[in-house]
XYZ file of C-alpha atoms in Angstrom:
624
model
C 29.970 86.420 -104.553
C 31.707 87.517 -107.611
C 30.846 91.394 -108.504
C 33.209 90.991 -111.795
C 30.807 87.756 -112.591
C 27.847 89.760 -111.988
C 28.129 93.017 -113.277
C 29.093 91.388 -117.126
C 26.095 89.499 -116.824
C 22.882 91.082 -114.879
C 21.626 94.780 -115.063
C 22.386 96.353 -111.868
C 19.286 98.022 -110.075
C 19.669 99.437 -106.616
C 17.621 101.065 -104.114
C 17.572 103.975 -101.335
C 18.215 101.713 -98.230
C 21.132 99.976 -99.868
C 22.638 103.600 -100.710
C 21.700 104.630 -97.053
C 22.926 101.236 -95.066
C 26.288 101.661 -93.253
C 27.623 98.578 -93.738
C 27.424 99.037 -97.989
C 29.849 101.911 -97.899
C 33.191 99.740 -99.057
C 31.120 97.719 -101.491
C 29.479 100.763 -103.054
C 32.955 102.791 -102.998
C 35.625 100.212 -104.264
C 33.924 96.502 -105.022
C 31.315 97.538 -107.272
C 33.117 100.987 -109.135
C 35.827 98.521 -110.206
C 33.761 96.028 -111.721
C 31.447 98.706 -113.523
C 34.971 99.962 -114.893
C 35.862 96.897 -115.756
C 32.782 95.757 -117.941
C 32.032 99.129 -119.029
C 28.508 98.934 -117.023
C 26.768 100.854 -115.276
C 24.145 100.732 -112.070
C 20.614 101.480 -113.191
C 19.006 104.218 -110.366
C 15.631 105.292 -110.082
C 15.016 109.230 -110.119
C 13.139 108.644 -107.197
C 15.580 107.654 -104.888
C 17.569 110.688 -105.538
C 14.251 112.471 -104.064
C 14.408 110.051 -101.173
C 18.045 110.908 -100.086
C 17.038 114.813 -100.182
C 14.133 114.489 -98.024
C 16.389 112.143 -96.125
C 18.868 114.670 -95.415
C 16.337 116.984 -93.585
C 15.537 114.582 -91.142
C 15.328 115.333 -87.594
C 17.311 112.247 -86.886
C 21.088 113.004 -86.774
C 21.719 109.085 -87.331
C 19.312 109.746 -90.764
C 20.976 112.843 -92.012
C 24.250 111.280 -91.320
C 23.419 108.391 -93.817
C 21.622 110.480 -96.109
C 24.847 112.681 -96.799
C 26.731 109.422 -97.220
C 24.342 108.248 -100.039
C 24.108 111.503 -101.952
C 27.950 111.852 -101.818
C 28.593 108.141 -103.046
C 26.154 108.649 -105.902
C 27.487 112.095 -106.904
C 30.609 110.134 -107.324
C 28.820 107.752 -109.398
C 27.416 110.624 -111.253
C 30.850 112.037 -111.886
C 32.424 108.555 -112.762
C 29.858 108.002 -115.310
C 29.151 104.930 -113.980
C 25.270 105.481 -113.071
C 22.115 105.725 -115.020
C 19.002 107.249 -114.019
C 15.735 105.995 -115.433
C 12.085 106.902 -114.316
C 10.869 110.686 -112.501
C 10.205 112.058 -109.775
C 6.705 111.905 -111.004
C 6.568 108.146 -109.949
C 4.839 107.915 -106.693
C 7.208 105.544 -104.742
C 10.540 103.754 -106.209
C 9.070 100.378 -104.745
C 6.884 100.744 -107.783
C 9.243 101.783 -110.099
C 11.788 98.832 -109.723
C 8.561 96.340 -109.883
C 7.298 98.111 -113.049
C 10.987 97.949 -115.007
C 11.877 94.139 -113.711
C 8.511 92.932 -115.173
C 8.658 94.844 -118.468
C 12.148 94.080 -118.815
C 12.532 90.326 -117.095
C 12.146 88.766 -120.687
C 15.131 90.933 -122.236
C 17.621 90.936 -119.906
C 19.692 89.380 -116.532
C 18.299 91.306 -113.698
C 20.007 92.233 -110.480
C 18.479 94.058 -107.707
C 20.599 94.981 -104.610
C 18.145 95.974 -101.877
C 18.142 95.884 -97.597
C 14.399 95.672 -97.890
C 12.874 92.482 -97.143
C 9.056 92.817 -98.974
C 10.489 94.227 -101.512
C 13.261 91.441 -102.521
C 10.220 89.052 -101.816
C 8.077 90.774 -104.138
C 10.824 90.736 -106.826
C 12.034 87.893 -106.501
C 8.229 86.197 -107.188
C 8.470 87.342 -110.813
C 11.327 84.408 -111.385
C 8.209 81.864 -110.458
C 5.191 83.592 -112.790
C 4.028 80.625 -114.947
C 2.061 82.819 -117.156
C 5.477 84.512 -118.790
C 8.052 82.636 -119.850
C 11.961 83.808 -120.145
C 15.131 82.185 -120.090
C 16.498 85.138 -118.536
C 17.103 85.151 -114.365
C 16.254 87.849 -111.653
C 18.801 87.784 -108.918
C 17.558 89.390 -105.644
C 20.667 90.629 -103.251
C 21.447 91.993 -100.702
C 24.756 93.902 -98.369
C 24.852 91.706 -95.434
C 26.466 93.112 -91.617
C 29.560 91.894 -92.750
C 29.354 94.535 -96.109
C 29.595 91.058 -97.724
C 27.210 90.894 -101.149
C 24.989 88.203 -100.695
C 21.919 86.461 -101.762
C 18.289 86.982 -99.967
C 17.659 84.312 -97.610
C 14.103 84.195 -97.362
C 14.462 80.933 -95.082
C 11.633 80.302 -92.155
C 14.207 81.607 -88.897
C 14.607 85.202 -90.716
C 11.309 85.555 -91.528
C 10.199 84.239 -87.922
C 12.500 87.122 -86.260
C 11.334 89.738 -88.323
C 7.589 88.822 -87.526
C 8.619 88.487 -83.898
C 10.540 91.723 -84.078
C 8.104 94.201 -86.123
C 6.708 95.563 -82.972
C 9.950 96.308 -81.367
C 11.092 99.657 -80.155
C 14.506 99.442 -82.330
C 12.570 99.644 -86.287
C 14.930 100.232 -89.288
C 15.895 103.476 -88.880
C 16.834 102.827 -84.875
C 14.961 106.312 -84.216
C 15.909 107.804 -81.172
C 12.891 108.488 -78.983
C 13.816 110.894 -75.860
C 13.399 108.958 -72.464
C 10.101 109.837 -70.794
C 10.250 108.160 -66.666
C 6.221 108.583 -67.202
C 5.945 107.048 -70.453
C 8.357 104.271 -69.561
C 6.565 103.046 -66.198
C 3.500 102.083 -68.412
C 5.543 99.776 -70.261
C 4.400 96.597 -68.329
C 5.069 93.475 -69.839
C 1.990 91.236 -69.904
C 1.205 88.600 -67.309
C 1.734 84.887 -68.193
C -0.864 82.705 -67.669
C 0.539 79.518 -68.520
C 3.444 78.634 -69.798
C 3.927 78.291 -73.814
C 4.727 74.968 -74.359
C 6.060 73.505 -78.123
C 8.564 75.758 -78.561
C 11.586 74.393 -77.557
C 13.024 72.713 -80.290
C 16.314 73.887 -81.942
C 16.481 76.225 -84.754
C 19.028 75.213 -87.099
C 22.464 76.899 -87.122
C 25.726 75.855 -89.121
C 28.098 77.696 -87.069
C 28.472 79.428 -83.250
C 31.145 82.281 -83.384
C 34.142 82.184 -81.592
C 36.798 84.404 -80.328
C 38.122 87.047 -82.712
C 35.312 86.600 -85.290
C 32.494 89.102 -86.501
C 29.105 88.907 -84.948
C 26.152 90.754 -86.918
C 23.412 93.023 -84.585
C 21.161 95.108 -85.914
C 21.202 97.786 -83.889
C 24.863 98.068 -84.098
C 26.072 96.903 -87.001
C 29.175 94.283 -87.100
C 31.108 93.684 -83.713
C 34.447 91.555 -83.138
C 34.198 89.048 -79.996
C 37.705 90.828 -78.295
C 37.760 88.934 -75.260
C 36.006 86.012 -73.755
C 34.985 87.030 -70.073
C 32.832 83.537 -69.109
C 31.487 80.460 -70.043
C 28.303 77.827 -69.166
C 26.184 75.500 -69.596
C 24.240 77.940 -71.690
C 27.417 79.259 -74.263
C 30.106 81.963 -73.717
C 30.083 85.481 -72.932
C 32.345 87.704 -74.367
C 33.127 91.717 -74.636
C 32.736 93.093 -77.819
C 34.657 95.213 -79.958
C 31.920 98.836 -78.991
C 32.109 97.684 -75.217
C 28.999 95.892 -74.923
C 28.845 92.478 -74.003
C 27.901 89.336 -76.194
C 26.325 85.995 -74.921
C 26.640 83.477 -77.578
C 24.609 80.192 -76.848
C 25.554 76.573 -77.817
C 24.019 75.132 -80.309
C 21.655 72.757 -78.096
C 20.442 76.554 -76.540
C 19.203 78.255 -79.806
C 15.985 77.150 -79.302
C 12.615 79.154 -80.675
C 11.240 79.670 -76.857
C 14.775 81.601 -76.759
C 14.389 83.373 -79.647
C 10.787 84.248 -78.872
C 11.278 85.626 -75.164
C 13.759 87.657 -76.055
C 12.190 89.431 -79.069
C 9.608 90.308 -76.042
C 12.156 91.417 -73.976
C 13.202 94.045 -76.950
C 10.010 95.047 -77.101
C 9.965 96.416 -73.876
C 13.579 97.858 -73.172
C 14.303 98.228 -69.749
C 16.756 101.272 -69.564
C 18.205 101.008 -66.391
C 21.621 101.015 -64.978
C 22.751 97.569 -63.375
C 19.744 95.923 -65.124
C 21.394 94.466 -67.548
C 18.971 93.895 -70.180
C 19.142 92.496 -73.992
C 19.695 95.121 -76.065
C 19.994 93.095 -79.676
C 19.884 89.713 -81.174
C 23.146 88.667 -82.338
C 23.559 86.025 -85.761
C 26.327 84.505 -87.154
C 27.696 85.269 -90.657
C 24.920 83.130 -92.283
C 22.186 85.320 -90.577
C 21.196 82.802 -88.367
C 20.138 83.428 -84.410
C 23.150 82.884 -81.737
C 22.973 85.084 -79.181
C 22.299 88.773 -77.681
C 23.618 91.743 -76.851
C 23.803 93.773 -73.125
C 25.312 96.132 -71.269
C 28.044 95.922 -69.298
C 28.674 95.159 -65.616
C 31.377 95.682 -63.759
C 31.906 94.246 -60.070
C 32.152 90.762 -58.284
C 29.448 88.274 -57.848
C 27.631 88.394 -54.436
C 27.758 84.997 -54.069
C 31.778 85.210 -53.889
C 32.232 88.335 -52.502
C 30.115 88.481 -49.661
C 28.980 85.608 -48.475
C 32.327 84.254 -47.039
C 33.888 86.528 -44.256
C 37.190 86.475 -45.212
C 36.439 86.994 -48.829
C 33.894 89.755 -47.384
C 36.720 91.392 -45.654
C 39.474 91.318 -48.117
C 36.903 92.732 -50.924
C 34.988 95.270 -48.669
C 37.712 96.016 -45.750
C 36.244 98.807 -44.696
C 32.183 97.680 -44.539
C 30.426 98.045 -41.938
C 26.856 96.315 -40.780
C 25.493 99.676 -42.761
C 27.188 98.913 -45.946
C 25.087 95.562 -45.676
C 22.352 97.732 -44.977
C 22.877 99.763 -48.081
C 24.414 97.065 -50.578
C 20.008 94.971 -49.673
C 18.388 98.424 -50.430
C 20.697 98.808 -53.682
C 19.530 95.541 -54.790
C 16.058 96.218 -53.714
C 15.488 98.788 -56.055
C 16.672 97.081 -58.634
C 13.997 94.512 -58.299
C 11.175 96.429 -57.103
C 11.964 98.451 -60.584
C 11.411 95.085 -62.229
C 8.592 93.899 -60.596
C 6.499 97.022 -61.582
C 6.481 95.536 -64.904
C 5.438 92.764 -64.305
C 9.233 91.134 -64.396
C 9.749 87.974 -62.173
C 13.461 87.299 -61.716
C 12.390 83.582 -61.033
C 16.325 81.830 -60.157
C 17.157 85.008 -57.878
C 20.490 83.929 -57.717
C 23.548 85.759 -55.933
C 25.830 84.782 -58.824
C 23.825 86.502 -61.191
C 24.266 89.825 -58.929
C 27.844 91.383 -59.313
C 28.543 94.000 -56.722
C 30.806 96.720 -57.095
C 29.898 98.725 -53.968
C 27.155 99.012 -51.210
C 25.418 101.164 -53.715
C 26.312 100.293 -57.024
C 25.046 96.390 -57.780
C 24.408 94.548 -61.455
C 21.813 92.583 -62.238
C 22.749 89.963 -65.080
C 21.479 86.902 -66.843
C 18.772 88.750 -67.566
C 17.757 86.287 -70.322
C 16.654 83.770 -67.707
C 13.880 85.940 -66.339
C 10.185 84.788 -66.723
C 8.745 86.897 -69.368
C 5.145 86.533 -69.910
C 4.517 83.151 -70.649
C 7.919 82.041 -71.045
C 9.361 80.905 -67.758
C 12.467 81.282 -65.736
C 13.894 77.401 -66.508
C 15.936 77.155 -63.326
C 16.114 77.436 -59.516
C 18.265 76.658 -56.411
C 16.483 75.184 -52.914
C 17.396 78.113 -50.902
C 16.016 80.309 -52.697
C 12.462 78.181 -53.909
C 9.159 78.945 -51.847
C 8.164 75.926 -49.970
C 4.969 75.309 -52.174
C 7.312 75.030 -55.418
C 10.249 72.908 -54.173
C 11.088 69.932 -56.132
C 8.751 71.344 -59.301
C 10.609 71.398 -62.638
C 11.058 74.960 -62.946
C 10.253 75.256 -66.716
C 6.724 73.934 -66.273
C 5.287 76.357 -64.773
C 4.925 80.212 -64.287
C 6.007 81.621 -60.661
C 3.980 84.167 -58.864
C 4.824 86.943 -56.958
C 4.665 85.018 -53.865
C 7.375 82.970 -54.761
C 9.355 85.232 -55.657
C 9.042 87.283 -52.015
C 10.132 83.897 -50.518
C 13.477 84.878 -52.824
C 13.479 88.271 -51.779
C 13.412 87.367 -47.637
C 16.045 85.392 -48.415
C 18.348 86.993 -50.273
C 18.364 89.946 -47.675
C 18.382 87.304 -45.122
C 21.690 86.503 -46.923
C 23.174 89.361 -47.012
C 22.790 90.292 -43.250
C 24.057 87.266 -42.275
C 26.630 87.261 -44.659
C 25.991 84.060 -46.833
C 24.065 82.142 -44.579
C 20.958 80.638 -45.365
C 17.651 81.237 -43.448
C 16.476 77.254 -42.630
C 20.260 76.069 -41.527
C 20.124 74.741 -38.681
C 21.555 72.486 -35.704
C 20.282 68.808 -35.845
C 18.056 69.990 -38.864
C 17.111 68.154 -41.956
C 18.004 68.652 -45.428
C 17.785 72.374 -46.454
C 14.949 71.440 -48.489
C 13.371 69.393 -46.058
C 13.182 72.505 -43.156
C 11.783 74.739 -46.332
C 9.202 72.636 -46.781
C 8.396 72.344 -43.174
C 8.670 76.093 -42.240
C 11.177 74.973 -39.838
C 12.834 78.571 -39.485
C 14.794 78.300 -36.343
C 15.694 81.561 -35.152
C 13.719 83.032 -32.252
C 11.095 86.049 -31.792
C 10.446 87.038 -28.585
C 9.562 83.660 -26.617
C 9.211 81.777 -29.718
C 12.066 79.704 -29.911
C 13.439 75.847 -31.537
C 16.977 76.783 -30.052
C 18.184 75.177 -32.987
C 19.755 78.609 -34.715
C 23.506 77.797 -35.836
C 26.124 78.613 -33.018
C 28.562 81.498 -33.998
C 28.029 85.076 -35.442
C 24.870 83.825 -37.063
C 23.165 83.921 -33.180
C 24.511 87.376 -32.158
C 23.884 89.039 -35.876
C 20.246 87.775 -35.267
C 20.128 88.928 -31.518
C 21.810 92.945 -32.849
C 18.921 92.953 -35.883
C 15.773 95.632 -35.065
C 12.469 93.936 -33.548
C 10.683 95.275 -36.876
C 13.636 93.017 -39.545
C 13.608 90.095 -36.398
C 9.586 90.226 -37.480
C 9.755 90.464 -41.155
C 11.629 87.278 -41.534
C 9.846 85.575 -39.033
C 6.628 86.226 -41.088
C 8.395 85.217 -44.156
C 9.647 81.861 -43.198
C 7.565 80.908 -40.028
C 3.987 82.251 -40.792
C 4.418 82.432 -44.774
C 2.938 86.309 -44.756
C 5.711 87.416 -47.156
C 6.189 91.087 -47.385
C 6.546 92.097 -51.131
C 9.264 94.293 -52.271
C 8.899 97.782 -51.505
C 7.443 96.420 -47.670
C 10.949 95.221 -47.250
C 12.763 98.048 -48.824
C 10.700 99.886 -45.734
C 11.915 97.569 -43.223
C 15.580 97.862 -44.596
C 15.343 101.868 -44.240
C 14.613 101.388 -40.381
C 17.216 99.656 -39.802
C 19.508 101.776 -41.508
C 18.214 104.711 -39.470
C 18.316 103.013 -36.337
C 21.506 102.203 -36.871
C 22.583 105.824 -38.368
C 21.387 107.075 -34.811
C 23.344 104.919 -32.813
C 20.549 102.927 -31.174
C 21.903 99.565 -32.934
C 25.432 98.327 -33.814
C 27.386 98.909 -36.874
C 29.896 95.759 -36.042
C 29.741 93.979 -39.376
C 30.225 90.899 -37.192
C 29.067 91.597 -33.514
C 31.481 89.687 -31.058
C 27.987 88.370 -28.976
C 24.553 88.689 -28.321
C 22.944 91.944 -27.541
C 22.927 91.432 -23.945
C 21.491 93.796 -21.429
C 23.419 94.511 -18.359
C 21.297 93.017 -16.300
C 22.010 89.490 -17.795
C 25.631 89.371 -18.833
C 27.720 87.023 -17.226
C 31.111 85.606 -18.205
C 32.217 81.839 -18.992
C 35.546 80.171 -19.855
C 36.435 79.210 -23.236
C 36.425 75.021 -23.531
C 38.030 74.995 -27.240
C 41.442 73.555 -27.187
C 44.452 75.995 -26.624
C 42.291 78.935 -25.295
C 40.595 79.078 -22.449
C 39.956 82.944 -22.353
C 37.216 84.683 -20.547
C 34.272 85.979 -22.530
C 30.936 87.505 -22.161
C 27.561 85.785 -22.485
C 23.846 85.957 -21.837
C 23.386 84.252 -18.866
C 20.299 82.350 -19.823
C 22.434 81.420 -22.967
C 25.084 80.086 -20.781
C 22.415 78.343 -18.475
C 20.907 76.387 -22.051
C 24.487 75.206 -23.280
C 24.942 73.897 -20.244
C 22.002 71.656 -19.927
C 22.161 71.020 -23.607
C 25.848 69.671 -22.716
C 27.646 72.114 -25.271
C 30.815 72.907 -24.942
C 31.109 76.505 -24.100
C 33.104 78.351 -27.048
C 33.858 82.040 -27.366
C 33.182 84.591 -30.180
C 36.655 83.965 -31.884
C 36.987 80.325 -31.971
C 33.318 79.831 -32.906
C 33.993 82.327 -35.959
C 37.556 80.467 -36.802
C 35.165 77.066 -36.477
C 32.816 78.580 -39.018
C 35.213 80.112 -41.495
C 36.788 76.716 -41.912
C 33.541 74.920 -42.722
C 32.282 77.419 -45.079
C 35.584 77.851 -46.819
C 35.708 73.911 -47.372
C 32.450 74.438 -48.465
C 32.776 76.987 -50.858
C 35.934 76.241 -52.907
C 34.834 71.546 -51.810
C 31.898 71.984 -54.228
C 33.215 74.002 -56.819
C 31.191 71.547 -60.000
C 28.418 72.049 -57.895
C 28.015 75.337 -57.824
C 28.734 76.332 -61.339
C 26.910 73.048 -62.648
C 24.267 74.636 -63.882
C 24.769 78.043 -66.631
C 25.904 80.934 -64.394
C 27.158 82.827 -67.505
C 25.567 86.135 -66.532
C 27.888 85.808 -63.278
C 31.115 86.119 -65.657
C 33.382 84.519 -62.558
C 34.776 86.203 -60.052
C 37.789 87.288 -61.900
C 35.353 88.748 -64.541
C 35.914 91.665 -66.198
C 38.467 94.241 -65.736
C 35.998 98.257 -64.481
C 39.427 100.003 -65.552
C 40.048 98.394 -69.338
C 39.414 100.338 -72.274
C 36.299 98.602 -73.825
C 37.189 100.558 -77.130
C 39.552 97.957 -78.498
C 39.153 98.160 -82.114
C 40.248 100.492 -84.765
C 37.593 102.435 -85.895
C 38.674 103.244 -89.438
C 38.161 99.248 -90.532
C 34.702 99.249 -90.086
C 32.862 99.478 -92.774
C 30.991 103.192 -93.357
C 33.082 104.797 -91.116
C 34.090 108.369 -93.024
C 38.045 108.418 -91.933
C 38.632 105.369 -94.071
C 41.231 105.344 -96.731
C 40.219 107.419 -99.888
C 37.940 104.781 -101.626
C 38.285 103.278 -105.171
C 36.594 105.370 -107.193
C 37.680 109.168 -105.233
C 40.746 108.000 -106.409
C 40.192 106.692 -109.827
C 38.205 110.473 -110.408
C 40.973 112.234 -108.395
C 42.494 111.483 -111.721
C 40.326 113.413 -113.826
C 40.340 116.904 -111.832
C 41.269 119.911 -113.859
């Protein structure tokens, strides 16, 4: 807008949050001193908020006193310049009052301009331009200092004033007060159950334009951040790493939905503040002030899905793991999501993309915005990983319970201790869907057996695993008696003990089954171009036999295996990313060791080692 335009026709009113809001600093400093010295105006101040800036500057909040200065040194400037004009006392009882008292007494007589951050209060003003019982040629124009310290009109369109009603319950109000953590206080912070899902909500909110590398996104919670790097991309929008660090998911256009917008003003309403979660921490808009995204922390690390669940990828990443780093790296993760579900969080698509993993004890969990919240659902799924009650259900049409979401939990540690293979794969099986469905787990407990387990590693990992983790999973895919979270975190410390005390292997990838002495035998390789002796259960050799299996030892049936699941990882490569795995950022993602603090501080707007502004220097001038 033009300020020259402005000031030589309105009467310039502003108020204490305008004077107090970060992002005005350059206007109120250089923009608007030139123009008032170039009309020979002035800006019209209420006594009041003079009042308002001292009592401001004995706050308890360091980010309030900080502001505060900032006001009452701009307007001493102002003061000095000759440039302001105070009108009204510090009898009045609030400025609110004040400003509505002049604009209607004065609305006939003159062009009115009021520059305010405060949403009722522009409405309020802005009202008197439609009173039918006064008449006036004369115009009221309600503005405001946008993120971008850009000086703009009030929007009062039906998206702002839907976030703000979403929003006024949130944790992060207008003056982002800092409340100490409290572990006690926080763990009462449930989120409320859904009971069924919301439904006409999901129909796009308008929005002109979707920011794009190197431009300005508006928070506000942090003020104005530059998209510095783009880290990801899919079917969702674009991630990228912002200019203070934090990272930015913008969504396409076809995303910005109001179910979006709504489950994520609940998610701000209970923050989650806890590392590798990583949960929204702001709603990002575009320079109009329209919805686009969110902000969250960062995570550093590789996704599960790539870095573990292929051995050679598993080796190359990890080389020094053992079976107790799995151990470790299931209980890390564990945490995480018995931490979630304690608030009544259901991941819902429990994906091991969406889980980047930068050691056995250190994990992230992202794509946080795809969680079922209350009665908003989590909108997508993959087979493995869907409870055998829910497969082939459209996931955004209903809530999931617990239940399903233990099915998840079996299988993801199931996953991880058999690096990247999936519980129901089997030999001469059906689809993976299919042997869900079915319960058709096929690894053996005791004498209950299919002898339909995969050949390989996958058979002598199984045979190394405790009785007590052997039982778990059978309950959780054979019997459906899932053990929740914290049972399995349980199970998980067992083994890790039993393995800490020697009684079980710490082979990452056992070279055969646990076989007691009394039942090892030895057999000849049959694969092609070995032929090497090997050891093997002797009831195990006894079954291949009559099965008419060729007899294949440790190393060829791993080199076998590695092949398949390498053409099957990198064969499918549309497949797998198909469907938004933003949170994931890829593989190559982003860099633990680069300086996230990428921007020069002095160019944002507020910041107090600018340049000398405008008018310091035009009163610089005038010192004696």
């Amino acid at each position: 807008m033009n300020i020259q335009k402005i000031v030589a026709k309105y009467k310039i009113f502003i108020d204490t949050c305008t004077w107090m809001f970060p992002q005005a600093v350059h206007f109120l400093e250089n923009e608007l001193p030139r123009a008032l010295y170039s009309q020979r105006e002035t800006v019209k101040l209420p006594v009041r908020v003079i009042d308002e800036v001292n009592k401001h500057l004995k706050s308890e909040i360091k980010e309030t006193r900080y502001k505060a200065r900032k006001a009452a040194e701009m307007i001493k400037l102002y003061i000095r310049g000759k440039i302001l004009e105070g009108f009204g006392s510090s009898a009045d009882n609030f400025v609110d009052q004040t400003i509505l008292t002049v604009f209607t007494n004065y609305r006939t007589k003159y062009h009115l301009a009021f520059i305010t951050q405060d949403r009722k209060l522009a409405q309020d003003v802005d009202n008197l331009n439609r009173q039918k019982s006064v008449r006036s040629n004369k115009h009221i124009l309600v503005l405001t200092i946008n993120q971008f310290g850009q000086l703009s009109p009030w929007n009062f369109n039906l998206q702002e004033s839907n976030i703000q009603e979403l929003m006024k319950k949130s944790s992060h109000k207008s003056e982002n007060k800092k409340i100490p953590f409290s572990p006690s206080r926080e763990k009462m912070k449930k989120l409320p159950l859904g009971k069924k899902v919301k439904v006409g909500i999901d129909h796009p909110l308008p929005v002109l334009e979707i920011p794009q590398l190197n431009q300005l996104i508006s928070t506000r919670r942090f003020g104005p951040l530059r998209l510095i790097e783009k880290v990801g991309s899919g079917g969702e929008g674009d991630i990228y790493l912002t200019s203070n660090g934090q990272i930015c998911k913008i969504y396409k256009k076809t995303s910005i939905t109001q179910a979006k917008l709504e489950k994520l003003c609940i998610m701000l309403k209970y923050p989650i503040d806890k590392s590798g979660i990583c949960w929204p921490q702001d709603l990002v808009f575009n320079s109009r002030q329209q919805f686009v995204g969110y902000i969250m922390p960062k995570a550093v690390g590789k996704p599960l899905q790539r870095s573990i669940f292929v051995k050679p990828l598993l080796q190359k990443n990890f080389p020094y793991w053992k079976r107790s780093h799995l151990v470790q790296l299931a209980l890390a993760i564990l945490e995480k999501i018995q931490y979630l579900h304690e608030r009544n969080i259901i991941i819902g698509d429990l994906n091991p993309l969406n889980i980047l993993i930068k050691n056995e004890r250190e994990v992230f969990l992202v794509d946080t915005d795809s969680f079922q919240i209350a009665e908003y659902p989590c909108p997508v799924g993959t087979v493995n990983y869907t409870a055998p009650e829910i497969q082939g259900k459209k996931f955004g049409g209903f809530l999931r319970s617990f239940q399903h979401e233990y099915f998840a939990v079996a299988t993801l540690i199931f996953m991880i201790l058999l690096p990247g293979k999936a519980p129901f794969a089997q030999q001469d099986g059906g689809s993976p869907q299919e042997n869900i469905k079915n319960g058709n787990f096929p690894y053996p407990l005791g004498q209950n057996t299919t002898g339909k387990a995969p050949d390989g590693p996958w058979r002598f990992i199984w045979s190394h695993l405790p009785f007590k983790t052997k039982e778990a999973f059978y309950r959780s895919f054979k019997e459906q008696e899932r053990l929740n979270t914290m049972e399995w975190i349980q199970v998980l410390k067992h083994y890790e003990y039993t393995i800490s005390k020697g009684y079980l292997s710490d082979e990452l990838f056992p070279q055969g089954h646990k076989i007691p002495a009394e039942k090892r035998t030895t057999a000849i390789c049959q694969e092609p171009y070995c032929g090497k002796e090997f050891d093997i259960h002797i009831d195990r050799k006894k079954q291949m036999v009559e099965n008419g299996n060729k007899l294949i030892c440790y190393k060829c049936q791993e080199k076998i295996q590695e092949e398949k699941l390498m053409k099957n990882l990198y064969g499918t490569e549309n497949e797998i990313t198909s469907k938004d795995q933003m949170g994931s950022f890829r593989s190559n993602g982003i860099d633990p060791h680069q300086d996230p603090f990428l921007f020069d501080p002095s160019q944002m707007a507020g910041n107090t080692n600018q340049p000398s502004s405008f008018l310091q220097n035009f009163l610089n001038r005038f010192k004696s």
